Amino acid sequence: MDSASLTYGISGGTTGSGIVTKAGTYGTLTVATATGAYTFTPNATAINALTAPASETYEMSVSDGAATASANLVVSITAAVPEAQTILFGSLPSKNY
């Protein structure tokens, strides 16, 4: 591939103004088509509703106009901890945090 003419993308994304954007369940991924620089903007409402870890997978691509290669970008998300947690310590009294 000729590195001077690479174009980056996201499978199923929307292209416009030199960027590709794809919204997922837990956030939106944006990639610059000329450089491959990316930003993941989290969806706080969806993430805060999680009760267990989750992940979001985006299929990324790069092309030189003749050949295209792709790989997955996996965003790992840790569930939010509720404001009040009750922790049990065996026979000791429980404690709210």
Short mmCIF file of C-alpha atoms in Angstrom, two decimals:
data_model
loop_
_atom_site.label_atom_id
_atom_site.label_comp_id
_atom_site.label_asym_id
_atom_site.label_seq_id
_atom_site.Cartn_x
_atom_site.Cartn_y
_atom_site.Cartn_z
CA MET A 1 0.00 0.00 0.00
CA ASP A 2 1.15 3.55 -0.77
CA SER A 3 1.04 5.35 2.60
CA ALA A 4 0.62 8.74 0.89
CA SER A 5 -2.84 7.85 -0.39
CA LEU A 6 -4.50 5.76 2.32
CA THR A 7 -8.18 6.19 3.13
CA TYR A 8 -9.56 5.04 6.48
CA GLY A 9 -13.14 4.06 7.28
CA ILE A 10 -15.65 2.23 9.46
CA SER A 11 -17.81 -0.50 7.96
CA GLY A 12 -21.42 0.70 7.89
CA GLY A 13 -20.40 4.25 8.82
CA THR A 14 -21.59 7.54 7.35
CA THR A 15 -18.98 9.55 5.45
CA GLY A 16 -18.95 13.33 5.15
CA SER A 17 -16.50 16.25 5.35
CA GLY A 18 -13.43 14.02 5.69
CA ILE A 19 -14.77 11.91 8.56
CA VAL A 20 -16.64 8.64 8.98
CA THR A 21 -19.07 8.28 11.87
CA LYS A 22 -20.85 5.24 13.24
CA ALA A 23 -23.17 5.24 16.23
CA GLY A 24 -23.23 2.14 18.40
CA THR A 25 -25.16 1.18 21.50
CA TYR A 26 -22.63 2.63 23.95
CA GLY A 27 -21.19 5.53 21.96
CA THR A 28 -20.21 6.97 18.60
CA LEU A 29 -16.94 6.34 16.78
CA THR A 30 -15.55 9.01 14.47
CA VAL A 31 -12.54 8.42 12.16
CA ALA A 32 -10.66 10.93 10.02
CA THR A 33 -10.54 9.42 6.52
CA ALA A 34 -7.14 10.96 5.73
CA THR A 35 -5.24 10.07 8.91
CA GLY A 36 -7.10 7.27 10.69
CA ALA A 37 -7.23 9.33 13.89
CA TYR A 38 -10.31 8.31 15.84
CA THR A 39 -12.47 9.46 18.72
CA PHE A 40 -14.99 7.44 20.71
CA THR A 41 -17.69 9.58 22.32
CA PRO A 42 -19.47 7.57 25.03
CA ASN A 43 -23.24 7.44 25.45
CA ALA A 44 -23.46 8.10 29.20
CA THR A 45 -27.10 7.06 29.48
CA ALA A 46 -26.46 3.62 27.95
CA ILE A 47 -23.24 3.06 29.89
CA ASN A 48 -24.73 4.12 33.22
CA ALA A 49 -27.57 1.62 32.71
CA LEU A 50 -25.12 -1.31 32.45
CA THR A 51 -24.98 -3.81 35.29
CA ALA A 52 -22.05 -5.78 33.84
CA PRO A 53 -19.09 -5.04 31.58
CA ALA A 54 -19.83 -4.81 27.85
CA SER A 55 -18.01 -4.17 24.62
CA GLU A 56 -18.68 -2.58 21.27
CA THR A 57 -16.94 -3.75 18.08
CA TYR A 58 -16.34 -1.63 15.01
CA GLU A 59 -14.90 -2.98 11.75
CA MET A 60 -12.20 -0.55 10.64
CA SER A 61 -10.78 -0.41 7.13
CA VAL A 62 -7.87 1.13 5.28
CA SER A 63 -7.54 1.31 1.50
CA ASP A 64 -4.97 2.52 -1.01
CA GLY A 65 -7.55 2.50 -3.82
CA ALA A 66 -6.44 -0.90 -5.08
CA ALA A 67 -6.58 -3.08 -1.97
CA THR A 68 -8.48 -2.84 1.30
CA ALA A 69 -7.57 -4.30 4.68
CA SER A 70 -9.83 -4.46 7.70
CA ALA A 71 -9.60 -5.22 11.41
CA ASN A 72 -11.85 -4.94 14.43
CA LEU A 73 -11.57 -2.14 16.97
CA VAL A 74 -13.08 -3.31 20.27
CA VAL A 75 -14.12 -0.74 22.86
CA SER A 76 -14.36 -2.35 26.30
CA ILE A 77 -16.83 -0.72 28.67
CA THR A 78 -16.96 -1.13 32.44
CA ALA A 79 -20.41 -0.94 33.98
CA ALA A 80 -21.11 2.03 36.20
CA VAL A 81 -21.16 1.37 39.94
CA PRO A 82 -24.48 2.35 41.52
CA GLU A 83 -24.27 5.20 44.01
CA ALA A 84 -25.14 3.02 47.00
CA GLN A 85 -23.64 -0.44 47.41
CA THR A 86 -24.36 -2.87 50.21
CA ILE A 87 -21.33 -5.01 50.94
CA LEU A 88 -21.58 -8.10 53.13
CA PHE A 89 -18.59 -9.21 55.19
CA GLY A 90 -19.56 -12.73 56.23
CA SER A 91 -20.77 -12.61 59.83
CA LEU A 92 -19.96 -8.89 60.25
CA PRO A 93 -22.70 -6.29 59.90
CA SER A 94 -23.38 -5.10 56.36
CA LYS A 95 -22.21 -1.65 55.32
CA ASN A 96 -23.77 0.70 52.79
CA TYR A 97 -21.34 2.63 50.60
#
